[in-house]
Amino acid sequence: MVVDPLIELRDVNKYYGGLHVLQDVNLTVAKGEVVVVIGPSGSGKSTLCRAINRLETIRSGTILLDGQPMPEEGKALARLRADVGMVFQSFNLFAHKTVLQNISLARIRVRGRRKDQADQCSRHILGRVGLADQADKFPARLSGGQQLGVPPRPFRRWGRVAIARALAMEPKALLFDEPTSALDPEMINEVLEVMRQLAREGMTMAVVTHEMGFARSAATRVVFMSDGRIVEDRAPEDFFTAPESQRARDFLSKILKH
Ligand SMILES: Nc1ncnc2c1ncn2[C@@H]1O[C@H](COP(=O)(O)OP(=O)(O)OP(=O)(O)O)[C@@H](O)[C@H]1O
Ligand SMILES: [Mg+2]
């Protein structure tokens, strides 16, 4: 039994036209839990994340955050949405603002903090993610080729900046949608390490990822989705050593070969 639920989805259904992308989804993430969501492409993992934050509407069902239903719109929604920080696959930072400014912005706008307070806190957060020395850098540094129309090289540490920006909202929980999939291989571990550290500090997290090592070592539960349904919701060791469904077995045999 879940003692202290922070995120709760009850019988959630969502359609894109005729496509039933979330089918009677029931999911609870308790305070301090790290729930890793895995499943084949198109199974509805991103839609699930976006629905939790009401970036997507749902057809039926209930989504509760800390016991409160998500408001439909307006200021109340903005506030509650800020309680669940999101770290996306491709995270847009403002290229013309420094890393520090990018992080403070969210805090000033959404939480109504004063700039000097926000900056102080942002520096602290940058320290937490190991980027204290990067505060005054710009997300996209100009590359030599830029005058020739080559896009600027993205800031190599954006993964951790994205996490810092989500943390700056003072969230109760963090949602990650494939936070490492667009990163250079050497940056992946840095991001996973920050995520592990947040988990140790007790941050509640739902993480869509293909990093099975992370799922095994950091998750309190693994949720396996297929065709819009939650097919398995289990302790990581149980899931990885003895998946119950054929679909999970097929998925694991494919992904673990790589
Ligand atoms: N805006 C949209 N309009 C119509 N269909 C959509 C839209 N977004 C997603 N879909 C469809 O909904 C289904 C679920 O998509 P979703 O992005 O949630 O899957 P996913 O599990 O995150 O996949 P991936 O692993 O590739 O990121 C897919 O069939 C997808 O094509
Ligand atoms: Mg996705």
PDB file of C-alpha atoms and ligand atoms in Angstrom:
ATOM      1  CA  MET A   1       0.000   0.000   0.000  1.00  0.00           C
ATOM      2  CA  VAL A   2       1.267   3.440  -0.850  1.00  0.00           C
ATOM      3  CA  VAL A   3       1.482   5.538   2.277  1.00  0.00           C
ATOM      4  CA  ASP A   4       1.997   9.057   1.052  1.00  0.00           C
ATOM      5  CA  PRO A   5       1.075   9.528  -2.616  1.00  0.00           C
ATOM      6  CA  LEU A   6       2.444  12.609  -4.352  1.00  0.00           C
ATOM      7  CA  ILE A   7       1.334  11.875  -7.913  1.00  0.00           C
ATOM      8  CA  GLU A   8      -1.782   9.808  -8.520  1.00  0.00           C
ATOM      9  CA  LEU A   9      -3.414   8.844 -11.785  1.00  0.00           C
ATOM     10  CA  ARG A  10      -6.728   7.050 -11.607  1.00  0.00           C
ATOM     11  CA  ASP A  11      -8.301   5.426 -14.642  1.00  0.00           C
ATOM     12  CA  VAL A  12      -6.762   7.968 -16.996  1.00  0.00           C
ATOM     13  CA  ASN A  13      -7.721   7.765 -20.660  1.00  0.00           C
ATOM     14  CA  LYS A  14      -6.428   9.871 -23.497  1.00  0.00           C
ATOM     15  CA  TYR A  15      -7.005   9.794 -27.241  1.00  0.00           C
ATOM     16  CA  TYR A  16      -5.321  11.437 -30.189  1.00  0.00           C
ATOM     17  CA  GLY A  17      -8.208  11.318 -32.618  1.00  0.00           C
ATOM     18  CA  GLY A  18      -9.050   7.642 -32.821  1.00  0.00           C
ATOM     19  CA  LEU A  19      -5.785   6.547 -31.219  1.00  0.00           C
ATOM     20  CA  HIS A  20      -6.250   5.453 -27.606  1.00  0.00           C
ATOM     21  CA  VAL A  21      -2.841   6.513 -26.245  1.00  0.00           C
ATOM     22  CA  LEU A  22      -3.477   6.169 -22.509  1.00  0.00           C
ATOM     23  CA  GLN A  23      -5.743   3.285 -21.571  1.00  0.00           C
ATOM     24  CA  ASP A  24      -7.111   3.104 -18.021  1.00  0.00           C
ATOM     25  CA  VAL A  25      -3.791   4.178 -16.569  1.00  0.00           C
ATOM     26  CA  ASN A  26      -3.486   3.847 -12.812  1.00  0.00           C
ATOM     27  CA  LEU A  27      -0.229   4.970 -11.309  1.00  0.00           C
ATOM     28  CA  THR A  28       0.867   6.242  -7.932  1.00  0.00           C
ATOM     29  CA  VAL A  29       4.195   7.814  -7.130  1.00  0.00           C
ATOM     30  CA  ALA A  30       4.750   8.151  -3.417  1.00  0.00           C
ATOM     31  CA  LYS A  31       6.860  10.856  -1.806  1.00  0.00           C
ATOM     32  CA  GLY A  32      10.536  10.040  -2.183  1.00  0.00           C
ATOM     33  CA  GLU A  33       9.973   7.347  -4.789  1.00  0.00           C
ATOM     34  CA  VAL A  34      11.837   7.045  -8.068  1.00  0.00           C
ATOM     35  CA  VAL A  35       9.558   5.432 -10.637  1.00  0.00           C
ATOM     36  CA  VAL A  36      11.213   4.554 -13.924  1.00  0.00           C
ATOM     37  CA  VAL A  37       8.892   4.252 -16.909  1.00  0.00           C
ATOM     38  CA  ILE A  38      10.072   2.112 -19.794  1.00  0.00           C
ATOM     39  CA  GLY A  39       8.484   0.689 -22.905  1.00  0.00           C
ATOM     40  CA  PRO A  40       8.675   0.608 -26.681  1.00  0.00           C
ATOM     41  CA  SER A  41       8.533   3.728 -28.831  1.00  0.00           C
ATOM     42  CA  GLY A  42       4.962   4.959 -29.147  1.00  0.00           C
ATOM     43  CA  SER A  43       3.729   3.199 -26.015  1.00  0.00           C
ATOM     44  CA  GLY A  44       2.650   6.497 -24.436  1.00  0.00           C
ATOM     45  CA  LYS A  45       5.475   7.313 -22.033  1.00  0.00           C
ATOM     46  CA  SER A  46       5.857  10.956 -23.070  1.00  0.00           C
ATOM     47  CA  THR A  47       2.109  11.414 -23.228  1.00  0.00           C
ATOM     48  CA  LEU A  48       1.889  10.133 -19.673  1.00  0.00           C
ATOM     49  CA  CYS A  49       4.468  12.677 -18.486  1.00  0.00           C
ATOM     50  CA  ARG A  50       2.764  15.495 -20.319  1.00  0.00           C
ATOM     51  CA  ALA A  51      -0.640  14.509 -18.993  1.00  0.00           C
ATOM     52  CA  ILE A  52       0.642  14.641 -15.422  1.00  0.00           C
ATOM     53  CA  ASN A  53       1.533  18.281 -15.965  1.00  0.00           C
ATOM     54  CA  ARG A  54      -1.593  19.032 -17.992  1.00  0.00           C
ATOM     55  CA  LEU A  55       0.481  19.851 -21.009  1.00  0.00           C
ATOM     56  CA  GLU A  56      -1.986  17.381 -22.525  1.00  0.00           C
ATOM     57  CA  THR A  57      -5.665  17.148 -21.711  1.00  0.00           C
ATOM     58  CA  ILE A  58      -7.173  13.794 -20.838  1.00  0.00           C
ATOM     59  CA  ARG A  59     -10.513  12.333 -21.888  1.00  0.00           C
ATOM     60  CA  SER A  60     -11.395  10.785 -18.545  1.00  0.00           C
ATOM     61  CA  GLY A  61      -9.942   9.905 -15.179  1.00  0.00           C
ATOM     62  CA  THR A  62      -8.322  11.861 -12.401  1.00  0.00           C
ATOM     63  CA  ILE A  63      -4.837  13.205 -11.815  1.00  0.00           C
ATOM     64  CA  LEU A  64      -3.978  14.283  -8.298  1.00  0.00           C
ATOM     65  CA  LEU A  65      -0.894  16.080  -7.127  1.00  0.00           C
ATOM     66  CA  ASP A  66      -0.296  15.886  -3.407  1.00  0.00           C
ATOM     67  CA  GLY A  67      -3.965  15.004  -3.029  1.00  0.00           C
ATOM     68  CA  GLN A  68      -5.171  17.973  -5.113  1.00  0.00           C
ATOM     69  CA  PRO A  69      -6.801  17.598  -8.508  1.00  0.00           C
ATOM     70  CA  MET A  70      -4.918  19.497 -11.198  1.00  0.00           C
ATOM     71  CA  PRO A  71      -6.788  22.728 -11.945  1.00  0.00           C
ATOM     72  CA  GLU A  72      -7.911  23.122 -15.542  1.00  0.00           C
ATOM     73  CA  GLU A  73      -6.319  26.486 -16.167  1.00  0.00           C
ATOM     74  CA  GLY A  74      -5.176  29.830 -14.856  1.00  0.00           C
ATOM     75  CA  LYS A  75      -2.842  30.779 -12.041  1.00  0.00           C
ATOM     76  CA  ALA A  76      -3.688  27.750  -9.933  1.00  0.00           C
ATOM     77  CA  LEU A  77      -2.623  25.504 -12.776  1.00  0.00           C
ATOM     78  CA  ALA A  78       0.636  27.409 -13.275  1.00  0.00           C
ATOM     79  CA  ARG A  79       1.422  27.052  -9.589  1.00  0.00           C
ATOM     80  CA  LEU A  80       0.615  23.370  -9.421  1.00  0.00           C
ATOM     81  CA  ARG A  81       2.446  22.750 -12.681  1.00  0.00           C
ATOM     82  CA  ALA A  82       5.527  24.331 -11.167  1.00  0.00           C
ATOM     83  CA  ASP A  83       5.289  21.770  -8.367  1.00  0.00           C
ATOM     84  CA  VAL A  84       6.231  19.142 -10.930  1.00  0.00           C
ATOM     85  CA  GLY A  85       9.419  20.162 -12.682  1.00  0.00           C
ATOM     86  CA  MET A  86       9.954  18.694 -16.126  1.00  0.00           C
ATOM     87  CA  VAL A  87      13.220  17.799 -17.780  1.00  0.00           C
ATOM     88  CA  PHE A  88      12.664  17.092 -21.456  1.00  0.00           C
ATOM     89  CA  GLN A  89      14.689  15.409 -24.146  1.00  0.00           C
ATOM     90  CA  SER A  90      15.447  18.687 -25.845  1.00  0.00           C
ATOM     91  CA  PHE A  91      15.485  21.483 -23.397  1.00  0.00           C
ATOM     92  CA  ASN A  92      15.407  24.950 -24.793  1.00  0.00           C
ATOM     93  CA  LEU A  93      17.582  27.373 -22.956  1.00  0.00           C
ATOM     94  CA  PHE A  94      17.736  31.010 -23.933  1.00  0.00           C
ATOM     95  CA  ALA A  95      20.983  31.291 -25.877  1.00  0.00           C
ATOM     96  CA  HIS A  96      21.402  35.003 -25.185  1.00  0.00           C
ATOM     97  CA  LYS A  97      21.097  34.609 -21.421  1.00  0.00           C
ATOM     98  CA  THR A  98      23.692  33.134 -19.130  1.00  0.00           C
ATOM     99  CA  VAL A  99      23.212  29.809 -17.426  1.00  0.00           C
ATOM    100  CA  LEU A 100      22.463  31.653 -14.195  1.00  0.00           C
ATOM    101  CA  GLN A 101      19.915  33.923 -15.858  1.00  0.00           C
ATOM    102  CA  ASN A 102      18.225  30.941 -17.477  1.00  0.00           C
ATOM    103  CA  ILE A 103      17.795  29.312 -14.109  1.00  0.00           C
ATOM    104  CA  SER A 104      16.685  32.408 -12.228  1.00  0.00           C
ATOM    105  CA  LEU A 105      14.086  33.329 -14.839  1.00  0.00           C
ATOM    106  CA  ALA A 106      11.754  30.482 -14.014  1.00  0.00           C
ATOM    107  CA  ARG A 107      11.956  31.254 -10.356  1.00  0.00           C
ATOM    108  CA  ILE A 108      11.242  34.946 -10.800  1.00  0.00           C
ATOM    109  CA  ARG A 109       8.350  34.390 -13.213  1.00  0.00           C
ATOM    110  CA  VAL A 110       6.634  31.409 -11.700  1.00  0.00           C
ATOM    111  CA  ARG A 111       7.444  31.677  -8.031  1.00  0.00           C
ATOM    112  CA  GLY A 112       7.515  35.469  -7.907  1.00  0.00           C
ATOM    113  CA  ARG A 113      10.936  35.647  -6.295  1.00  0.00           C
ATOM    114  CA  ARG A 114      13.069  38.787  -6.328  1.00  0.00           C
ATOM    115  CA  LYS A 115      15.983  38.735  -8.728  1.00  0.00           C
ATOM    116  CA  ASP A 116      18.738  38.895  -6.125  1.00  0.00           C
ATOM    117  CA  GLN A 117      17.110  36.118  -4.102  1.00  0.00           C
ATOM    118  CA  ALA A 118      16.562  34.069  -7.224  1.00  0.00           C
ATOM    119  CA  ASP A 119      20.194  34.456  -8.292  1.00  0.00           C
ATOM    120  CA  GLN A 120      21.458  33.445  -4.886  1.00  0.00           C
ATOM    121  CA  CYS A 121      19.333  30.342  -4.945  1.00  0.00           C
ATOM    122  CA  SER A 122      20.285  29.568  -8.550  1.00  0.00           C
ATOM    123  CA  ARG A 123      23.968  29.617  -7.602  1.00  0.00           C
ATOM    124  CA  HIS A 124      23.248  27.203  -4.806  1.00  0.00           C
ATOM    125  CA  ILE A 125      21.395  24.884  -7.181  1.00  0.00           C
ATOM    126  CA  LEU A 126      24.198  25.077  -9.733  1.00  0.00           C
ATOM    127  CA  GLY A 127      26.517  23.945  -6.961  1.00  0.00           C
ATOM    128  CA  ARG A 128      24.240  20.994  -6.269  1.00  0.00           C
ATOM    129  CA  VAL A 129      24.471  19.817  -9.855  1.00  0.00           C
ATOM    130  CA  GLY A 130      28.215  20.463 -10.018  1.00  0.00           C
ATOM    131  CA  LEU A 131      28.084  23.514 -12.273  1.00  0.00           C
ATOM    132  CA  ALA A 132      29.021  26.304  -9.874  1.00  0.00           C
ATOM    133  CA  ASP A 133      31.770  27.450 -12.223  1.00  0.00           C
ATOM    134  CA  GLN A 134      29.475  27.643 -15.263  1.00  0.00           C
ATOM    135  CA  ALA A 135      27.014  30.243 -13.975  1.00  0.00           C
ATOM    136  CA  ASP A 136      28.146  33.039 -16.260  1.00  0.00           C
ATOM    137  CA  LYS A 137      28.565  31.013 -19.447  1.00  0.00           C
ATOM    138  CA  PHE A 138      26.115  31.204 -22.309  1.00  0.00           C
ATOM    139  CA  PRO A 139      24.183  28.083 -23.311  1.00  0.00           C
ATOM    140  CA  ALA A 140      25.335  28.219 -26.898  1.00  0.00           C
ATOM    141  CA  ARG A 141      28.854  29.334 -27.430  1.00  0.00           C
ATOM    142  CA  LEU A 142      29.647  30.830 -30.754  1.00  0.00           C
ATOM    143  CA  SER A 143      31.438  28.373 -32.926  1.00  0.00           C
ATOM    144  CA  GLY A 144      33.879  29.403 -35.624  1.00  0.00           C
ATOM    145  CA  GLY A 145      31.422  28.257 -38.254  1.00  0.00           C
ATOM    146  CA  GLN A 146      28.564  30.333 -37.035  1.00  0.00           C
ATOM    147  CA  GLN A 147      29.123  33.225 -39.361  1.00  0.00           C
ATOM    148  CA  LEU A 148      28.870  30.685 -42.150  1.00  0.00           C
ATOM    149  CA  GLY A 149      25.395  29.754 -40.996  1.00  0.00           C
ATOM    150  CA  VAL A 150      26.392  26.697 -38.964  1.00  0.00           C
ATOM    151  CA  PRO A 151      24.226  26.504 -35.859  1.00  0.00           C
ATOM    152  CA  PRO A 152      25.986  27.256 -32.586  1.00  0.00           C
ATOM    153  CA  ARG A 153      27.363  24.280 -30.716  1.00  0.00           C
ATOM    154  CA  PRO A 154      24.964  23.544 -27.883  1.00  0.00           C
ATOM    155  CA  PHE A 155      26.234  23.946 -24.372  1.00  0.00           C
ATOM    156  CA  ARG A 156      27.675  20.548 -23.577  1.00  0.00           C
ATOM    157  CA  ARG A 157      26.406  20.567 -20.056  1.00  0.00           C
ATOM    158  CA  TRP A 158      22.826  21.468 -20.864  1.00  0.00           C
ATOM    159  CA  GLY A 159      21.575  18.244 -19.304  1.00  0.00           C
ATOM    160  CA  ARG A 160      22.593  19.375 -15.867  1.00  0.00           C
ATOM    161  CA  VAL A 161      21.486  22.943 -16.570  1.00  0.00           C
ATOM    162  CA  ALA A 162      18.060  21.580 -17.480  1.00  0.00           C
ATOM    163  CA  ILE A 163      17.889  19.786 -14.152  1.00  0.00           C
ATOM    164  CA  ALA A 164      19.027  22.932 -12.365  1.00  0.00           C
ATOM    165  CA  ARG A 165      16.326  24.914 -14.104  1.00  0.00           C
ATOM    166  CA  ALA A 166      13.669  22.434 -13.037  1.00  0.00           C
ATOM    167  CA  LEU A 167      14.980  22.507  -9.457  1.00  0.00           C
ATOM    168  CA  ALA A 168      14.791  26.294  -9.420  1.00  0.00           C
ATOM    169  CA  MET A 169      11.002  26.032  -9.485  1.00  0.00           C
ATOM    170  CA  GLU A 170      11.112  24.449  -6.024  1.00  0.00           C
ATOM    171  CA  PRO A 171       9.267  21.392  -7.300  1.00  0.00           C
ATOM    172  CA  LYS A 172       7.750  18.696  -5.132  1.00  0.00           C
ATOM    173  CA  ALA A 173       8.522  16.177  -7.837  1.00  0.00           C
ATOM    174  CA  LEU A 174      10.525  15.968 -11.058  1.00  0.00           C
ATOM    175  CA  LEU A 175       9.502  14.332 -14.309  1.00  0.00           C
ATOM    176  CA  PHE A 176      12.233  13.302 -16.724  1.00  0.00           C
ATOM    177  CA  ASP A 177      11.485  12.371 -20.306  1.00  0.00           C
ATOM    178  CA  GLU A 178      14.561  10.674 -21.738  1.00  0.00           C
ATOM    179  CA  PRO A 179      16.891  13.249 -20.207  1.00  0.00           C
ATOM    180  CA  THR A 180      20.032  11.630 -21.591  1.00  0.00           C
ATOM    181  CA  SER A 181      18.966  10.535 -25.052  1.00  0.00           C
ATOM    182  CA  ALA A 182      20.208  13.640 -26.844  1.00  0.00           C
ATOM    183  CA  LEU A 183      23.471  13.885 -24.936  1.00  0.00           C
ATOM    184  CA  ASP A 184      27.035  13.037 -25.881  1.00  0.00           C
ATOM    185  CA  PRO A 185      27.974   9.708 -24.325  1.00  0.00           C
ATOM    186  CA  GLU A 186      30.382  11.275 -21.873  1.00  0.00           C
ATOM    187  CA  MET A 187      27.670  13.616 -20.595  1.00  0.00           C
ATOM    188  CA  ILE A 188      25.173  10.843 -19.920  1.00  0.00           C
ATOM    189  CA  ASN A 189      26.813   9.618 -16.748  1.00  0.00           C
ATOM    190  CA  GLU A 190      27.101  13.118 -15.354  1.00  0.00           C
ATOM    191  CA  VAL A 191      23.355  13.569 -15.685  1.00  0.00           C
ATOM    192  CA  LEU A 192      22.539  10.131 -14.304  1.00  0.00           C
ATOM    193  CA  GLU A 193      24.829  10.827 -11.361  1.00  0.00           C
ATOM    194  CA  VAL A 194      22.973  14.067 -10.572  1.00  0.00           C
ATOM    195  CA  MET A 195      19.703  12.149 -10.787  1.00  0.00           C
ATOM    196  CA  ARG A 196      21.023   9.481  -8.420  1.00  0.00           C
ATOM    197  CA  GLN A 197      22.064  12.177  -6.004  1.00  0.00           C
ATOM    198  CA  LEU A 198      18.603  13.774  -6.131  1.00  0.00           C
ATOM    199  CA  ALA A 199      17.101  10.363  -5.451  1.00  0.00           C
ATOM    200  CA  ARG A 200      19.337   9.957  -2.413  1.00  0.00           C
ATOM    201  CA  GLU A 201      18.220  13.360  -1.180  1.00  0.00           C
ATOM    202  CA  GLY A 202      14.630  12.114  -1.304  1.00  0.00           C
ATOM    203  CA  MET A 203      13.376  13.899  -4.427  1.00  0.00           C
ATOM    204  CA  THR A 204      10.263  12.268  -5.862  1.00  0.00           C
ATOM    205  CA  MET A 205      10.897  11.413  -9.498  1.00  0.00           C
ATOM    206  CA  ALA A 206       9.228   9.788 -12.464  1.00  0.00           C
ATOM    207  CA  VAL A 207      11.809   9.011 -15.130  1.00  0.00           C
ATOM    208  CA  VAL A 208      11.279   7.844 -18.698  1.00  0.00           C
ATOM    209  CA  THR A 209      14.575   6.377 -19.781  1.00  0.00           C
ATOM    210  CA  HIS A 210      16.278   3.642 -21.743  1.00  0.00           C
ATOM    211  CA  GLU A 211      19.149   3.584 -19.249  1.00  0.00           C
ATOM    212  CA  MET A 212      18.483   0.187 -17.750  1.00  0.00           C
ATOM    213  CA  GLY A 213      21.456   0.461 -15.398  1.00  0.00           C
ATOM    214  CA  PHE A 214      19.882   3.527 -13.858  1.00  0.00           C
ATOM    215  CA  ALA A 215      16.500   1.790 -13.630  1.00  0.00           C
ATOM    216  CA  ARG A 216      18.074  -1.169 -11.890  1.00  0.00           C
ATOM    217  CA  SER A 217      20.140   0.765  -9.435  1.00  0.00           C
ATOM    218  CA  ALA A 218      18.092   3.881  -8.677  1.00  0.00           C
ATOM    219  CA  ALA A 219      14.427   3.021  -9.198  1.00  0.00           C
ATOM    220  CA  THR A 220      12.118   2.064  -6.391  1.00  0.00           C
ATOM    221  CA  ARG A 221       9.689   0.754  -9.044  1.00  0.00           C
ATOM    222  CA  VAL A 222       9.741   0.047 -12.733  1.00  0.00           C
ATOM    223  CA  VAL A 223       6.628   0.686 -14.790  1.00  0.00           C
ATOM    224  CA  PHE A 224       6.510  -1.017 -18.168  1.00  0.00           C
ATOM    225  CA  MET A 225       4.152   0.481 -20.761  1.00  0.00           C
ATOM    226  CA  SER A 226       2.987  -1.019 -23.983  1.00  0.00           C
ATOM    227  CA  ASP A 227       0.280   0.292 -26.342  1.00  0.00           C
ATOM    228  CA  GLY A 228      -0.938   2.911 -23.886  1.00  0.00           C
ATOM    229  CA  ARG A 229      -1.278   0.530 -20.966  1.00  0.00           C
ATOM    230  CA  ILE A 230       0.744  -0.103 -17.865  1.00  0.00           C
ATOM    231  CA  VAL A 231       1.556  -3.761 -18.269  1.00  0.00           C
ATOM    232  CA  GLU A 232       3.876  -4.204 -15.286  1.00  0.00           C
ATOM    233  CA  ASP A 233       4.533  -2.111 -12.193  1.00  0.00           C
ATOM    234  CA  ARG A 234       7.103  -3.833 -10.020  1.00  0.00           C
ATOM    235  CA  ALA A 235      10.284  -3.696  -8.012  1.00  0.00           C
ATOM    236  CA  PRO A 236      13.246  -3.347 -10.402  1.00  0.00           C
ATOM    237  CA  GLU A 237      14.928  -6.624  -9.466  1.00  0.00           C
ATOM    238  CA  ASP A 238      11.695  -8.559  -9.955  1.00  0.00           C
ATOM    239  CA  PHE A 239      11.040  -6.871 -13.265  1.00  0.00           C
ATOM    240  CA  PHE A 240      14.503  -7.372 -14.707  1.00  0.00           C
ATOM    241  CA  THR A 241      15.036 -10.917 -13.498  1.00  0.00           C
ATOM    242  CA  ALA A 242      11.519 -12.236 -14.070  1.00  0.00           C
ATOM    243  CA  PRO A 243       9.312 -10.056 -16.301  1.00  0.00           C
ATOM    244  CA  GLU A 244       5.771 -11.392 -16.206  1.00  0.00           C
ATOM    245  CA  SER A 245       4.507 -10.387 -19.636  1.00  0.00           C
ATOM    246  CA  GLN A 246       5.689 -11.553 -23.012  1.00  0.00           C
ATOM    247  CA  ARG A 247       5.794  -7.937 -24.173  1.00  0.00           C
ATOM    248  CA  ALA A 248       8.217  -6.990 -21.416  1.00  0.00           C
ATOM    249  CA  ARG A 249      10.362 -10.040 -22.157  1.00  0.00           C
ATOM    250  CA  ASP A 250      10.513  -9.097 -25.838  1.00  0.00           C
ATOM    251  CA  PHE A 251      11.332  -5.494 -25.009  1.00  0.00           C
ATOM    252  CA  LEU A 252      14.078  -6.416 -22.560  1.00  0.00           C
ATOM    253  CA  SER A 253      15.680  -8.927 -24.870  1.00  0.00           C
ATOM    254  CA  LYS A 254      15.901  -6.242 -27.557  1.00  0.00           C
ATOM    255  CA  ILE A 255      17.134  -3.415 -25.384  1.00  0.00           C
ATOM    256  CA  LEU A 256      19.616  -5.423 -23.313  1.00  0.00           C
ATOM    257  CA  LYS A 257      21.362  -6.670 -26.438  1.00  0.00           C
ATOM    258  CA  HIS A 258      22.658  -3.170 -27.139  1.00  0.00           C
TER     259      HIS A 258
HETATM  260  N1  LIG B   1       0.416  15.342 -30.845  1.00  0.00           N
HETATM  261  C1  LIG B   1       0.101  14.101 -31.256  1.00  0.00           C
HETATM  262  N2  LIG B   1      -0.880  13.911 -32.168  1.00  0.00           N
HETATM  263  C2  LIG B   1      -1.223  12.667 -32.580  1.00  0.00           C
HETATM  264  N3  LIG B   1      -0.623  11.534 -32.146  1.00  0.00           N
HETATM  265  C3  LIG B   1       0.358  11.665 -31.241  1.00  0.00           C
HETATM  266  C4  LIG B   1       0.775  12.955 -30.757  1.00  0.00           C
HETATM  267  N4  LIG B   1       1.787  12.766 -29.868  1.00  0.00           N
HETATM  268  C5  LIG B   1       1.977  11.440 -29.794  1.00  0.00           C
HETATM  269  N5  LIG B   1       1.137  10.782 -30.621  1.00  0.00           N
HETATM  270  C6  LIG B   1       1.027   9.306 -30.766  1.00  0.00           C
HETATM  271  O1  LIG B   1       0.680   8.788 -29.495  1.00  0.00           O
HETATM  272  C7  LIG B   1       1.372   7.578 -29.255  1.00  0.00           C
HETATM  273  C8  LIG B   1       2.173   7.702 -27.974  1.00  0.00           C
HETATM  274  O2  LIG B   1       3.208   8.637 -28.184  1.00  0.00           O
HETATM  275  P1  LIG B   1       4.296   8.989 -27.092  1.00  0.00           P
HETATM  276  O3  LIG B   1       5.112  10.088 -27.634  1.00  0.00           O
HETATM  277  O4  LIG B   1       3.634   9.215 -25.793  1.00  0.00           O
HETATM  278  O5  LIG B   1       5.130   7.621 -27.027  1.00  0.00           O
HETATM  279  P2  LIG B   1       6.511   7.342 -26.298  1.00  0.00           P
HETATM  280  O6  LIG B   1       6.316   6.081 -25.528  1.00  0.00           O
HETATM  281  O7  LIG B   1       6.959   8.527 -25.562  1.00  0.00           O
HETATM  282  O8  LIG B   1       7.493   7.023 -27.528  1.00  0.00           O
HETATM  283  P3  LIG B   1       9.079   7.313 -27.684  1.00  0.00           P
HETATM  284  O9  LIG B   1       9.781   6.203 -26.940  1.00  0.00           O
HETATM  285  O10 LIG B   1       9.317   7.211 -29.148  1.00  0.00           O
HETATM  286  O11 LIG B   1       9.371   8.656 -27.128  1.00  0.00           O
HETATM  287  C9  LIG B   1       2.199   7.302 -30.491  1.00  0.00           C
HETATM  288  O12 LIG B   1       1.476   6.433 -31.311  1.00  0.00           O
HETATM  289  C10 LIG B   1       2.340   8.662 -31.123  1.00  0.00           C
HETATM  290  O13 LIG B   1       2.490   8.540 -32.518  1.00  0.00           O
HETATM  291 MG    MG B   2       8.655   9.759 -25.729  1.00  0.00          MG
END
